[in-house]
CSV table of C-alpha atoms in Angstrom, one decimal:
chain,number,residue,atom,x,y,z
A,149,UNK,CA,0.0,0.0,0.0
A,150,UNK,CA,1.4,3.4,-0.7
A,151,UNK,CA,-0.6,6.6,-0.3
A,152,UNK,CA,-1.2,9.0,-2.7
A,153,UNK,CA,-2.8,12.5,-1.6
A,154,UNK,CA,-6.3,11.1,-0.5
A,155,UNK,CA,-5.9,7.8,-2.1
A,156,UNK,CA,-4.1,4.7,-1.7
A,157,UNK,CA,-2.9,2.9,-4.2
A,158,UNK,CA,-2.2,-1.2,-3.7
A,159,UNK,CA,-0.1,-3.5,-5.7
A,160,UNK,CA,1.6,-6.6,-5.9
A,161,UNK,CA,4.9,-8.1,-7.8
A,162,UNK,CA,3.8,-10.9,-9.5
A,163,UNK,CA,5.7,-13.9,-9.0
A,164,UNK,CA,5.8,-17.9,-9.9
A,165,UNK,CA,2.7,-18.6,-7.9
A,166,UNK,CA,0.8,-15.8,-9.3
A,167,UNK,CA,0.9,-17.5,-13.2
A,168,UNK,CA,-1.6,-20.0,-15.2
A,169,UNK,CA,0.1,-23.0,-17.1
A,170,UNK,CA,0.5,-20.1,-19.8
A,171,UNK,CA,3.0,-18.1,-18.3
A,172,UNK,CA,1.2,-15.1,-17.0
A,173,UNK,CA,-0.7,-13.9,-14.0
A,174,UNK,CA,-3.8,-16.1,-13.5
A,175,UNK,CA,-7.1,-13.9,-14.4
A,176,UNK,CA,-8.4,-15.6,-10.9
A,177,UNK,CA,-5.6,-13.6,-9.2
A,178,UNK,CA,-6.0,-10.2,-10.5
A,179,UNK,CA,-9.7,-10.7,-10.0
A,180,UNK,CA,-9.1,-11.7,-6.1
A,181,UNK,CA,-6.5,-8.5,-6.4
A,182,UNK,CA,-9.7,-6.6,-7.8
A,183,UNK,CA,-12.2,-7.2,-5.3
A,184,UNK,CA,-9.6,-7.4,-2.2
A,185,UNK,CA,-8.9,-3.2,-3.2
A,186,UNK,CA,-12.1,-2.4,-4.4
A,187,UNK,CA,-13.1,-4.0,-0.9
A,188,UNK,CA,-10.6,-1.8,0.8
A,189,UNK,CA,-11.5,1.2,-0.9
A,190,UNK,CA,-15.2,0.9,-0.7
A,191,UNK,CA,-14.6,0.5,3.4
A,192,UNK,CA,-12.6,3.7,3.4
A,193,UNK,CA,-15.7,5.6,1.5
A,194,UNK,CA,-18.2,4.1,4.5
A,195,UNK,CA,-16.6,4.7,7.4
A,196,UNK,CA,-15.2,1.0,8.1
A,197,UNK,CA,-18.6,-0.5,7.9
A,198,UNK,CA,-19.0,-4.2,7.3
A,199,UNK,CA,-19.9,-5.1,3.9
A,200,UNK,CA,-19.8,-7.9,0.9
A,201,UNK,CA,-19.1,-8.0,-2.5
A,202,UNK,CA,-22.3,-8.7,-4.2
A,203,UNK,CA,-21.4,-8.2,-7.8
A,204,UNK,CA,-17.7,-7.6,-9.1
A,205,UNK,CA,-17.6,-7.4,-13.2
A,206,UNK,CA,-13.6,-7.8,-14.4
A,207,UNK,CA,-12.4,-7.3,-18.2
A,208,UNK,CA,-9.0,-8.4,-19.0
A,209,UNK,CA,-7.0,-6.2,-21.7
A,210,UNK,CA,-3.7,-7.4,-21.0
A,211,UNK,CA,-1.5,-10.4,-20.1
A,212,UNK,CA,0.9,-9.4,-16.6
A,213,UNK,CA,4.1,-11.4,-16.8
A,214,UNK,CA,6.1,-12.8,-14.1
A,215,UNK,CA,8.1,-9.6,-12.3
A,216,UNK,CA,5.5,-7.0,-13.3
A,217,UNK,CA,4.5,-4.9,-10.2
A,218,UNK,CA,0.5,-4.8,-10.7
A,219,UNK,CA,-1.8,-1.2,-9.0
A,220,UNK,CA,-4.9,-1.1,-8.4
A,221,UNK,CA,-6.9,2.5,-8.9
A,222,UNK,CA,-9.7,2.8,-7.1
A,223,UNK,CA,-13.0,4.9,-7.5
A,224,UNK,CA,-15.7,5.3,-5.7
A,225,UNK,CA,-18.6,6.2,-8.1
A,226,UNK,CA,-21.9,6.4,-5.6
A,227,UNK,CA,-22.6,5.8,-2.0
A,228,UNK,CA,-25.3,5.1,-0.7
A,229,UNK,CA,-27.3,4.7,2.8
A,230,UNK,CA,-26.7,0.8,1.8
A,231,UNK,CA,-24.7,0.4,-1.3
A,232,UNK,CA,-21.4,1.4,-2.2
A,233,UNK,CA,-20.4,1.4,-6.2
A,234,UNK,CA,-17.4,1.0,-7.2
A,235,UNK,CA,-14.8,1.0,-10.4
A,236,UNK,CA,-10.9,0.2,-10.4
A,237,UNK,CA,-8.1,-0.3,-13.3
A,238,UNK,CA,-5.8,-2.7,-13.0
A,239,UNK,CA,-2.0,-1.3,-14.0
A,240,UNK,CA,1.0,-2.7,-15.1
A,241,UNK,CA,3.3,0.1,-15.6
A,242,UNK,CA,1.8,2.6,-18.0
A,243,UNK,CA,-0.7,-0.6,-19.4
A,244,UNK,CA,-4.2,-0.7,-18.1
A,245,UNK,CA,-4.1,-4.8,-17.8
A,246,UNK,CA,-7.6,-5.2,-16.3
A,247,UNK,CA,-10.7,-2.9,-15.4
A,248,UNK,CA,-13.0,-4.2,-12.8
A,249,UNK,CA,-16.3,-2.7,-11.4
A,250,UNK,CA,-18.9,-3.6,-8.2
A,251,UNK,CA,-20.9,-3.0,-6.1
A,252,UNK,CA,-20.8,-3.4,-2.2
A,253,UNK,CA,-23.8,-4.5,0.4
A,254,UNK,CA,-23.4,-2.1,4.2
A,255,UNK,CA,-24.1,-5.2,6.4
A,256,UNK,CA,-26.8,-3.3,9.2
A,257,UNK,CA,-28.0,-1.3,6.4
């Protein structure tokens, strides 16, 4: 995590572990890395309230390769009294590898 103004940015360093039998970064990791910032963005925006994911959409426009650092941009386009909406791009250096978008349930709400 790094901050950035107002924001924080996360990212990882894709390694080995990260890859599919093809060679680069599994689309079920950057779509865990999606929902795990969006997640943490989202709770920022409410307060720290519990929530869930209850819908997360992810395109993939680019392949990651092992020793790419992967950051997550995250937006928060509505909140509401029970619903939190959210959008993110997924970067490896200047390449938009991934866009993902969700929304959020406030657990109590």
């Amino acid at each position: 995590m790094k901050r950035e103004g107002e924001d924080r940015l996360y990212g990882f360093l894709a390694e080995a572990r990260h890859l599919n039998r093809g060679g680069v970064v599994h689309g079920g990791m950057l779509m865990a890395f999606a929902d795990q910032t969006l997640g943490m963005a989202a709770s920022r925006a409410n307060g720290g309230r519990r929530q869930v994911t209850v819908q997360l959409d992810t395109h993939f426009l680019a392949t990651v390769r092992q020793g790419e650092f992967v950051v997550s941009h995250c937006t928060v386009e509505r909140l509401t009294r029970s619903l939190v909406f959210m959008r993110c791009e997924l970067k490896a250096g200047a390449r938009t590898v991934a866009t993902a978008s969700g929304i959020w349930k406030l657990l109590g709400a």
